[in-house]
Structures are given as structure tokens and as C-alpha cells.
Amino acid sequence: MAVTVNFEQHLLEEAAASPTVAIMRLTLEIDRELRKLLAVTGRLGQYRGEMPEAIELLEMANGIKLPRELKDTLTQFWSLRNHVVHSQVSEHLALRALDYGLRILRMVKSIPRHSYVVVRADIPVYANSACRPPAREDVRGVMLETFSPEGEFMNKQVFPTTRTYLPGESVSWEWNRQNEKGWGPSWYQELDPDDSGKRTIKSAWGESLEFAGRNLNEI
Amino acid sequence: MLQGAYLTGFSVKDWADLLHAAAWPIVALIAIFRFHSVVESLLERLIRAEGLGVKVTLAKLDKELPKAEGEARRVRPQLPSVPRPGE
């Protein structure tokens, strides 16, 4: 929330000098928020940057009909942004547009979403259920915890990846679909939190594509 | 020709009046089709000068944004599925 307050404060200071520049910056921020929202639903790859289109993708991702007003307000703000940026409008109208834009930004941020947090990264994975070396050389495991929109823990899963992750990172739900084969059944060792010498063998996945989620702050 | 005109019950003067009455709308339609881009750009300039487009959009936002703000928080997202090879 502190980031939002700082951003809004900075934007309002900027608007005093140039409302048009402030509107452009705000549009970019709304677009970024929409991208983050799409990133956790697995639909970011289909987004081409037209704001109202983002709502259609969210509907496809969630398999539900979203309220018409959500799409309408984004369409209207997009049209307003184009008026302010490409036409001569009074400063008063531009500032009103900015006020609506800030409300739309807060609205997009308030849309509930799941989150995926990296718990363990760079996990050696094995092609045999006894975890006999050697571990798979072309892939490692990344363990993700899924949280509900209310922040409740939902599940923990290991996925194959060739990317580097850090524990604690909040990541997007993205997959490398170019590697169509993925990897077959794999296992990993989990350390016992009470006894560091004790290891339990667990199934990582039956078959899976490569997880390619990005740090949400980089989207 | 004159005989034909009388046969339909119309005098030459009636035909002339009819043509005269119909001519203006036809000329106006031809002019609109011929110069529609000029008319469009004049209307656009007028709307821009008055800021009408912006005012209409702001009025719509005024009406719909409060409802959208309420609805946004009520969205129930579904967990995305884990894609499998070959899907």
C-alpha cells in the first residue's frame, strides 16, 4: 500500500506540471497491474496491450463472466486517455481523467487473485523413485506454495525448471510451451525440518512441462 | 409525352413540381456522399473544440465506476490448471 501512496503522490506532483504526462504514466501503471493480474492466471502470453482485452482474458482464465462494468470502465478510460493525449482538452478535464484513472488503478489492484511463492529452488530431481544418483542434468525442481486470494495456504508442488529462482519470490504462472516433451516421472528428497540428517523421498511430478514463471516485480 | 402525362392524371406542371421537390434532397444526399469526409472532420473538430467526447466519457465513468469498484472485489478467481505435455 505504501508503494501505491508513493506512486499516487508522485503522480499528482507530476500532474501539476503536466496532466498529459501524468495520464500517460498512469496508463502504463494500470497496464502493468493488468499484466500482473494476467500473469498469475496464466494468460499473460495472450495479452496484446489493449486494456479492455485484459478483462476478456481474465474471463477465459477464470471460466466466469465478469461484471460488464469492469470492461466498460477500462474501455472508457482508454478512450479518455486517447482524448487527453491526442486532443486539446482543458486542464480541468485532464485532472478529472487522472482522478478516474487513479480509482481504476486501485480497482484493478483490488481484484482478488492467487499467488505463487518459491519455497525451495534448485532442487536435484531423479528419474528413479529411490533417488539414486545421478540426478537429472538438464533440469532442476522448484517448489512453489500456492496461496488463496485471502492469503491462506492451499498447496505445495514441485515443478521442473531450467530457470534460477530465489526462495521467497512471488512468481507468475507461466510455462515453456516450446519444450513440448517436458519431463517424465521424477522424485526429489525432502529434508526433515526436525532432523537435518533425515531425508524423505517424494514424487516431484508424473509428467510436466517446464515451469517458466517470472518474478512478479519484473513484469 | 404530354398525352402520357395527362393519362396518369398529372399535368406537366405537376411533374415539374414533383421533380423540383425531389431534386433538393437528391442533391443534398449526393453532396453528403461526395464530401462526407469533409463533413466528418468538421463535426469531429466541433466535438473536440467543445470537449464533448471527453464530457460524455466522464459522465459514463461517473455512473459506472462506483459499481465496477464494488464488483471488482467480488471476483472469485479459479486456480489455473497445470499444463501437461502434449496438451
Short mmCIF file of C-alpha atoms in Angstrom, two decimals:
data_model
loop_
_atom_site.label_atom_id
_atom_site.label_comp_id
_atom_site.label_asym_id
_atom_site.label_seq_id
_atom_site.Cartn_x
_atom_site.Cartn_y
_atom_site.Cartn_z
CA MET A 1 0.00 0.00 0.00
CA ALA A 2 2.94 2.33 0.77
CA VAL A 3 4.09 1.87 -2.81
CA THR A 4 0.63 2.91 -4.04
CA VAL A 5 0.59 6.03 -1.86
CA ASN A 6 4.08 6.99 -3.02
CA PHE A 7 3.14 6.41 -6.63
CA GLU A 8 -0.06 8.46 -6.34
CA GLN A 9 1.73 11.28 -4.56
CA HIS A 10 4.44 11.37 -7.20
CA LEU A 11 1.83 11.26 -9.97
CA LEU A 12 -0.14 14.17 -8.52
CA GLU A 13 3.04 16.24 -8.27
CA GLU A 14 3.75 15.40 -11.89
CA ALA A 15 0.18 16.33 -12.87
CA ALA A 16 0.72 19.85 -11.55
CA ALA A 17 3.40 20.32 -14.21
CA SER A 18 1.77 18.30 -16.99
CA PRO A 19 -1.54 16.44 -16.63
CA THR A 20 -0.98 14.75 -20.02
CA VAL A 21 2.34 13.21 -18.96
CA ALA A 22 0.74 12.13 -15.67
CA ILE A 23 -2.11 10.41 -17.56
CA MET A 24 0.39 8.59 -19.77
CA ARG A 25 2.34 7.38 -16.74
CA LEU A 26 -0.86 6.30 -15.00
CA THR A 27 -1.97 4.34 -18.10
CA LEU A 28 1.34 2.48 -18.04
CA GLU A 29 0.83 1.65 -14.36
CA ILE A 30 -2.71 0.34 -14.96
CA ASP A 31 -1.38 -1.74 -17.85
CA ARG A 32 1.36 -3.13 -15.59
CA GLU A 33 -1.20 -4.09 -12.93
CA LEU A 34 -3.34 -5.81 -15.56
CA ARG A 35 -0.25 -7.72 -16.75
CA LYS A 36 0.49 -8.85 -13.18
CA LEU A 37 -3.10 -9.99 -12.79
CA LEU A 38 -2.98 -11.92 -16.07
CA ALA A 39 0.43 -13.35 -15.14
CA VAL A 40 -0.97 -15.22 -12.14
CA THR A 41 -3.87 -16.60 -14.20
CA GLY A 42 -1.59 -17.96 -16.94
CA ARG A 43 -2.98 -15.68 -19.68
CA LEU A 44 -0.26 -13.05 -19.97
CA GLY A 45 1.09 -14.52 -23.21
CA GLN A 46 -2.19 -13.75 -24.99
CA TYR A 47 -2.37 -10.08 -23.92
CA ARG A 48 -1.51 -7.57 -26.66
CA GLY A 49 -1.72 -4.42 -24.56
CA GLU A 50 -5.30 -3.27 -25.28
CA MET A 51 -6.73 -2.70 -21.80
CA PRO A 52 -10.35 -3.89 -22.35
CA GLU A 53 -8.96 -7.11 -23.85
CA ALA A 54 -7.43 -7.95 -20.47
CA ILE A 55 -10.90 -8.43 -18.95
CA GLU A 56 -11.85 -10.90 -21.70
CA LEU A 57 -8.68 -12.89 -20.98
CA LEU A 58 -9.47 -12.91 -17.26
CA GLU A 59 -12.92 -14.25 -18.06
CA MET A 60 -11.36 -17.02 -20.15
CA ALA A 61 -8.88 -17.81 -17.37
CA ASN A 62 -11.49 -17.95 -14.64
CA GLY A 63 -14.22 -19.53 -16.73
CA ILE A 64 -16.70 -16.98 -15.38
CA LYS A 65 -18.46 -13.92 -16.68
CA LEU A 66 -17.01 -10.82 -15.07
CA PRO A 67 -19.25 -7.81 -14.39
CA ARG A 68 -19.78 -5.75 -17.56
CA GLU A 69 -18.83 -2.57 -15.67
CA LEU A 70 -15.21 -3.73 -15.28
CA LYS A 71 -14.70 -3.89 -19.03
CA ASP A 72 -16.74 -0.75 -19.69
CA THR A 73 -14.74 1.38 -17.27
CA LEU A 74 -11.44 0.22 -18.80
CA THR A 75 -12.78 0.93 -22.31
CA GLN A 76 -13.90 4.39 -21.25
CA PHE A 77 -10.63 5.18 -19.52
CA TRP A 78 -8.72 4.05 -22.63
CA SER A 79 -10.83 6.41 -24.77
CA LEU A 80 -10.35 9.19 -22.21
CA ARG A 81 -6.60 8.68 -22.24
CA ASN A 82 -6.59 8.96 -26.05
CA HIS A 83 -8.63 12.19 -25.91
CA VAL A 84 -6.32 13.76 -23.35
CA VAL A 85 -3.11 12.66 -25.05
CA HIS A 86 -4.10 13.35 -28.68
CA SER A 87 -6.53 16.29 -28.39
CA GLN A 88 -6.57 19.65 -26.74
CA VAL A 89 -8.62 19.30 -23.56
CA SER A 90 -8.79 21.72 -20.66
CA GLU A 91 -6.60 21.14 -17.63
CA HIS A 92 -9.71 20.68 -15.52
CA LEU A 93 -10.92 17.77 -17.70
CA ALA A 94 -7.44 16.24 -17.76
CA LEU A 95 -7.28 16.32 -13.96
CA ARG A 96 -10.71 14.70 -13.72
CA ALA A 97 -9.50 11.98 -16.09
CA LEU A 98 -6.48 11.49 -13.84
CA ASP A 99 -8.70 11.13 -10.79
CA TYR A 100 -10.76 8.41 -12.51
CA GLY A 101 -7.57 6.71 -13.65
CA LEU A 102 -6.30 6.51 -10.07
CA ARG A 103 -9.58 4.95 -8.98
CA ILE A 104 -9.33 2.41 -11.82
CA LEU A 105 -5.76 1.57 -10.77
CA ARG A 106 -6.95 0.91 -7.19
CA MET A 107 -9.86 -1.13 -8.57
CA VAL A 108 -7.57 -3.37 -10.66
CA LYS A 109 -5.29 -3.86 -7.63
CA SER A 110 -8.29 -4.90 -5.53
CA ILE A 111 -9.28 -7.78 -7.86
CA PRO A 112 -8.65 -10.99 -5.84
CA ARG A 113 -6.01 -13.37 -7.19
CA HIS A 114 -3.96 -16.41 -6.22
CA SER A 115 -0.26 -16.11 -5.51
CA TYR A 116 2.66 -18.48 -6.00
CA VAL A 117 5.72 -18.20 -3.81
CA VAL A 118 9.02 -20.02 -4.27
CA VAL A 119 9.84 -22.11 -1.18
CA ARG A 120 12.86 -24.06 -2.46
CA ALA A 121 14.83 -23.63 -5.65
CA ASP A 122 17.49 -25.61 -7.47
CA ILE A 123 16.20 -28.97 -6.14
CA PRO A 124 18.02 -32.02 -7.61
CA VAL A 125 15.45 -34.34 -9.21
CA TYR A 126 15.91 -38.00 -10.12
CA ALA A 127 14.38 -40.23 -12.77
CA ASN A 128 14.17 -43.16 -10.31
CA SER A 129 11.99 -43.47 -7.23
CA ALA A 130 14.98 -44.32 -4.98
CA CYS A 131 16.72 -41.02 -5.85
CA ARG A 132 19.87 -42.90 -6.87
CA PRO A 133 22.44 -40.60 -8.47
CA PRO A 134 22.94 -39.19 -10.94
CA ALA A 135 20.26 -36.54 -10.69
CA ARG A 136 18.71 -35.27 -13.91
CA GLU A 137 21.26 -33.00 -15.56
CA ASP A 138 19.01 -30.98 -17.83
CA VAL A 139 16.51 -29.83 -15.22
CA ARG A 140 16.08 -28.94 -11.52
CA GLY A 141 12.99 -28.63 -9.36
CA VAL A 142 11.36 -25.51 -7.99
CA MET A 143 8.94 -25.85 -5.07
CA LEU A 144 6.01 -23.44 -5.10
CA GLU A 145 3.44 -22.72 -2.43
CA THR A 146 0.03 -21.59 -3.66
CA PHE A 147 -1.98 -19.10 -1.61
CA SER A 148 -5.65 -18.20 -1.97
CA PRO A 149 -6.74 -14.57 -2.60
CA GLU A 150 -7.31 -14.33 1.17
CA GLY A 151 -3.68 -15.37 1.78
CA GLU A 152 -4.43 -18.90 3.01
CA PHE A 153 -2.01 -21.71 2.17
CA MET A 154 -3.53 -24.06 -0.42
CA ASN A 155 -0.86 -26.49 -1.61
CA LYS A 156 2.83 -27.11 -2.26
CA GLN A 157 4.14 -28.57 -5.52
CA VAL A 158 7.46 -29.18 -7.26
CA PHE A 159 7.81 -28.33 -10.96
CA PRO A 160 10.66 -28.82 -13.43
CA THR A 161 12.57 -25.72 -14.48
CA THR A 162 15.81 -24.61 -16.09
CA ARG A 163 15.49 -21.12 -14.59
CA THR A 164 17.03 -19.68 -11.46
CA TYR A 165 14.77 -18.75 -8.56
CA LEU A 166 15.22 -17.40 -5.06
CA PRO A 167 13.16 -18.57 -2.06
CA GLY A 168 10.51 -16.01 -1.16
CA GLU A 169 9.99 -14.76 -4.73
CA SER A 170 6.38 -14.25 -5.82
CA VAL A 171 6.15 -15.59 -9.36
CA SER A 172 3.79 -15.68 -12.32
CA TRP A 173 2.03 -18.79 -13.65
CA GLU A 174 3.88 -19.25 -16.95
CA TRP A 175 5.06 -22.34 -18.82
CA ASN A 176 7.58 -23.00 -21.55
CA ARG A 177 5.37 -24.46 -24.27
CA GLN A 178 8.20 -24.66 -26.77
CA ASN A 179 9.58 -27.67 -24.94
CA GLU A 180 6.55 -29.85 -25.74
CA LYS A 181 8.06 -33.03 -24.32
CA GLY A 182 8.67 -31.81 -20.79
CA TRP A 183 9.92 -34.43 -18.31
CA GLY A 184 8.58 -37.79 -17.19
CA PRO A 185 8.14 -39.09 -13.62
CA SER A 186 10.67 -37.59 -11.21
CA TRP A 187 11.47 -37.73 -7.48
CA TYR A 188 13.27 -35.49 -5.02
CA GLN A 189 14.49 -35.63 -1.43
CA GLU A 190 12.90 -33.54 1.26
CA LEU A 191 14.83 -32.71 4.42
CA ASP A 192 13.13 -33.38 7.74
CA PRO A 193 12.75 -29.96 9.47
CA ASP A 194 13.29 -31.64 12.89
CA ASP A 195 16.21 -33.84 11.88
CA SER A 196 18.54 -32.40 9.24
CA GLY A 197 20.14 -35.80 8.61
CA LYS A 198 16.84 -37.45 7.74
CA ARG A 199 15.56 -37.30 4.18
CA THR A 200 12.24 -38.40 2.78
CA ILE A 201 11.84 -39.32 -0.88
CA LYS A 202 8.83 -37.73 -2.53
CA SER A 203 7.34 -37.71 -6.01
CA ALA A 204 8.04 -34.42 -7.76
CA TRP A 205 5.74 -34.86 -10.77
CA GLY A 206 4.28 -37.56 -13.01
CA GLU A 207 4.85 -35.65 -16.24
CA SER A 208 5.20 -31.93 -16.59
CA LEU A 209 6.12 -29.08 -18.91
CA GLU A 210 8.79 -26.62 -17.81
CA PHE A 211 7.70 -24.01 -15.29
CA ALA A 212 8.77 -20.59 -16.58
CA GLY A 213 7.20 -18.16 -14.09
CA ARG A 214 8.84 -14.76 -13.66
CA ASN A 215 9.27 -12.62 -10.58
CA LEU A 216 6.08 -10.53 -10.48
CA ASN A 217 8.08 -7.37 -9.82
CA GLU A 218 9.77 -7.82 -13.19
CA ILE A 219 6.51 -7.90 -15.18
CA MET B 1 -45.21 12.56 -73.77
CA LEU B 2 -47.72 15.26 -72.92
CA GLN B 3 -50.50 12.79 -73.65
CA GLY B 4 -48.83 10.24 -71.31
CA ALA B 5 -48.58 12.82 -68.57
CA TYR B 6 -52.27 13.60 -68.85
CA LEU B 7 -53.08 9.86 -68.85
CA THR B 8 -51.63 9.40 -65.34
CA GLY B 9 -53.69 12.29 -64.09
CA PHE B 10 -50.62 14.50 -63.72
CA SER B 11 -50.20 17.73 -65.62
CA VAL B 12 -46.78 18.86 -66.91
CA LYS B 13 -46.72 21.39 -64.09
CA ASP B 14 -47.36 18.59 -61.54
CA TRP B 15 -44.39 16.63 -62.91
CA ALA B 16 -42.22 19.73 -62.82
CA ASP B 17 -43.21 20.43 -59.20
CA LEU B 18 -42.51 16.83 -58.23
CA LEU B 19 -39.05 16.88 -59.82
CA HIS B 20 -38.29 20.21 -58.20
CA ALA B 21 -39.34 18.92 -54.76
CA ALA B 22 -37.29 15.73 -55.13
CA ALA B 23 -34.23 17.45 -56.58
CA TRP B 24 -33.03 19.17 -53.42
CA PRO B 25 -32.86 16.09 -51.20
CA ILE B 26 -31.11 14.18 -54.01
CA VAL B 27 -28.57 16.99 -54.46
CA ALA B 28 -28.06 17.08 -50.66
CA LEU B 29 -27.51 13.30 -50.49
CA ILE B 30 -25.03 13.40 -53.38
CA ALA B 31 -23.20 16.27 -51.65
CA ILE B 32 -23.06 14.36 -48.34
CA PHE B 33 -21.69 11.22 -50.03
CA ARG B 34 -19.25 13.24 -52.12
CA PHE B 35 -17.99 15.37 -49.24
CA HIS B 36 -18.65 13.08 -46.25
CA SER B 37 -15.02 13.13 -45.14
CA VAL B 38 -15.07 16.94 -45.00
CA VAL B 39 -18.36 16.88 -43.05
CA GLU B 40 -17.00 14.24 -40.69
CA SER B 41 -13.84 16.17 -39.95
CA LEU B 42 -15.85 19.38 -39.35
CA LEU B 43 -18.09 17.54 -36.88
CA GLU B 44 -15.05 15.99 -35.22
CA ARG B 45 -13.43 19.39 -34.83
CA LEU B 46 -16.63 20.78 -33.34
CA ILE B 47 -16.84 17.90 -30.84
CA ARG B 48 -13.18 18.32 -29.92
CA ALA B 49 -13.47 22.06 -29.54
CA GLU B 50 -16.36 21.63 -27.13
CA GLY B 51 -14.69 18.67 -25.38
CA LEU B 52 -17.98 16.82 -25.87
CA GLY B 53 -16.40 13.38 -26.32
CA VAL B 54 -14.47 13.73 -23.08
CA LYS B 55 -17.54 15.00 -21.23
CA VAL B 56 -19.64 12.07 -22.42
CA THR B 57 -16.94 9.57 -21.38
CA LEU B 58 -16.54 11.25 -17.98
CA ALA B 59 -20.29 11.08 -17.43
CA LYS B 60 -20.28 7.36 -18.24
CA LEU B 61 -17.37 6.76 -15.85
CA ASP B 62 -19.17 8.77 -13.19
CA LYS B 63 -22.09 6.37 -13.46
CA GLU B 64 -20.29 3.04 -13.88
CA LEU B 65 -17.08 3.32 -11.86
CA PRO B 66 -18.67 3.03 -8.37
CA LYS B 67 -20.42 -0.19 -9.43
CA ALA B 68 -17.25 -1.58 -11.05
CA GLU B 69 -15.26 -0.83 -7.86
CA GLY B 70 -17.74 -2.89 -5.84
CA GLU B 71 -17.85 -5.75 -8.34
CA ALA B 72 -14.04 -5.98 -8.68
CA ARG B 73 -13.62 -7.11 -5.07
CA ARG B 74 -16.25 -9.81 -5.50
CA VAL B 75 -14.44 -11.61 -8.36
CA ARG B 76 -13.85 -15.29 -7.44
CA PRO B 77 -10.77 -16.48 -9.37
CA GLN B 78 -10.21 -20.15 -10.19
CA LEU B 79 -6.85 -21.88 -9.84
CA PRO B 80 -5.26 -22.29 -13.27
CA SER B 81 -4.58 -25.87 -14.33
CA VAL B 82 -1.09 -27.37 -14.62
CA PRO B 83 -0.45 -27.90 -18.35
CA ARG B 84 0.65 -31.42 -19.35
CA PRO B 85 2.97 -32.36 -22.22
CA GLY B 86 1.00 -32.81 -25.43
CA GLU B 87 -1.92 -30.62 -24.34
#
